[in-house]
mmCIF file of C-alpha atoms in Angstrom:
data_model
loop_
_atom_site.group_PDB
_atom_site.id
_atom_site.type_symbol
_atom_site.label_atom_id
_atom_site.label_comp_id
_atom_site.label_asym_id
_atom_site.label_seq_id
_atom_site.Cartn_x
_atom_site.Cartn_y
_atom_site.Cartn_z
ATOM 1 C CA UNK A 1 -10.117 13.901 -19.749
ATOM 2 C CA UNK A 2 -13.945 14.788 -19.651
ATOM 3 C CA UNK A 3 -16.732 12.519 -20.433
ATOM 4 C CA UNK A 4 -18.954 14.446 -22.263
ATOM 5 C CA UNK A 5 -21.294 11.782 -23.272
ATOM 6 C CA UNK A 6 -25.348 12.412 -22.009
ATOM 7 C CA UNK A 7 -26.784 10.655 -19.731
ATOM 8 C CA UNK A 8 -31.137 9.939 -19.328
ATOM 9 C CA UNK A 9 -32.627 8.608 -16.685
ATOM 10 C CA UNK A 10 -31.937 5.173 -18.168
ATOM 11 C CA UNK A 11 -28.232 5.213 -18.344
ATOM 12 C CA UNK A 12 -28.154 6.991 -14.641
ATOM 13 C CA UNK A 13 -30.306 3.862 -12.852
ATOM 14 C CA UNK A 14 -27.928 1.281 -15.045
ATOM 15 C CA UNK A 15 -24.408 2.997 -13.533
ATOM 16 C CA UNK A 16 -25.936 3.460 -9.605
ATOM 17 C CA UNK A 17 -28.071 -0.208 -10.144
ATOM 18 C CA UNK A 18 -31.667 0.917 -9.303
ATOM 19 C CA UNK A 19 -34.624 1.145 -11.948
ATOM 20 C CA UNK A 20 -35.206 4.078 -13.799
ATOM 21 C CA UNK A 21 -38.172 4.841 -12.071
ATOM 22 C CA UNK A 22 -36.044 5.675 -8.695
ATOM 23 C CA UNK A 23 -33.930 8.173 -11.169
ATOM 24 C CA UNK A 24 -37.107 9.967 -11.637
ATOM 25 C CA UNK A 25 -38.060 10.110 -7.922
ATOM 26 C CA UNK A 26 -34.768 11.221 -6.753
ATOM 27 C CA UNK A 27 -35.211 14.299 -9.432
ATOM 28 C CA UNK A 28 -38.796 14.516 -8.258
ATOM 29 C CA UNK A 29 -37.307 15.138 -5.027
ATOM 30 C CA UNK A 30 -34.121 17.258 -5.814
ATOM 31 C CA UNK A 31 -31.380 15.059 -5.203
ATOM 32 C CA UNK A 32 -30.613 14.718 -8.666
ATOM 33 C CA UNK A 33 -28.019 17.811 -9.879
ATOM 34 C CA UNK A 34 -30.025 19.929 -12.411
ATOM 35 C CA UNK A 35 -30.076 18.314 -16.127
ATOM 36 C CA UNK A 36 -27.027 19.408 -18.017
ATOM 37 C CA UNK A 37 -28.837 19.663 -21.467
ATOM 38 C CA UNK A 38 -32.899 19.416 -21.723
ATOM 39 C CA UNK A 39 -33.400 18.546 -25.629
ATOM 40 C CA UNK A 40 -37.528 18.336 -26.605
ATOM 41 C CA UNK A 41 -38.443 18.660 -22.558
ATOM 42 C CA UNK A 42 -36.104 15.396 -21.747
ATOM 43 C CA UNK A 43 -33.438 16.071 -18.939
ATOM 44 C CA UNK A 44 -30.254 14.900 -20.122
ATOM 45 C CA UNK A 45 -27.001 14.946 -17.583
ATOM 46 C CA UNK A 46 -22.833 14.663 -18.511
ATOM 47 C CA UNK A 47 -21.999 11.988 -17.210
ATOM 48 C CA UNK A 48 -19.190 13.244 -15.371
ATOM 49 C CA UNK A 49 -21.904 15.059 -13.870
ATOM 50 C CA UNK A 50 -23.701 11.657 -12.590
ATOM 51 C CA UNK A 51 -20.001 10.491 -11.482
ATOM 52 C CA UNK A 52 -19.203 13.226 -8.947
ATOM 53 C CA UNK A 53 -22.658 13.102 -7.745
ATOM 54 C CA UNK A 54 -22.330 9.615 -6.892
ATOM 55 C CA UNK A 55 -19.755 10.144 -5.036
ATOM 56 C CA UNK A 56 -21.508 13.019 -3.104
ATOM 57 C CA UNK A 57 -24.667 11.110 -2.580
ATOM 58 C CA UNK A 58 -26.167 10.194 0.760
ATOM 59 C CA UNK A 59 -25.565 5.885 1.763
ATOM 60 C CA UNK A 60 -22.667 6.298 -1.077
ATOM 61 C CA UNK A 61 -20.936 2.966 0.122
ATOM 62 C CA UNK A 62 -18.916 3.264 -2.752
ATOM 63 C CA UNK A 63 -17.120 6.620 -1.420
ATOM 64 C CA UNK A 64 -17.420 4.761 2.391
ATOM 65 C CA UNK A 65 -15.064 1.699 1.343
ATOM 66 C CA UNK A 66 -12.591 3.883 -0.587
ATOM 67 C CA UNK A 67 -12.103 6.348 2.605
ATOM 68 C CA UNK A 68 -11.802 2.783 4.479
ATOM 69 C CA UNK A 69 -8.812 1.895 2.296
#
């Protein structure tokens, strides 16, 4: 099943516990995927999207302790 819910910057810091601020930067940067939806110039992603690039994400420990299992 597919989470179609949108995600800001907001919800994105609150699931990978950093401030939204660091969202921003890592967009800034590119290592955000591209926004799934932009609605009145504000990025918006799946969040599916968010959750497989977690996993993908460089110092991921999360993906680390699972391949330790």
């Amino acid at each position: 099943m597919t989470d179609r819910r949108l995600w800001s910057y907001k919800e994105i810091a609150a699931h990978i516990g950093v401030r939204t601020d660091t969202v921003r930067s890592y967009r800034k940067h590119g290592l955000l995927p591209p926004p799934d939806v932009v609605e009145g110039g504000k990025p918006y992603w799946y969040a599916d999207t968010i959750r497989s690039w977690v996993l993908r994400r460089p110092g991921n420990r999360r993906a680390r302790r699972d391949a330790e299992d």
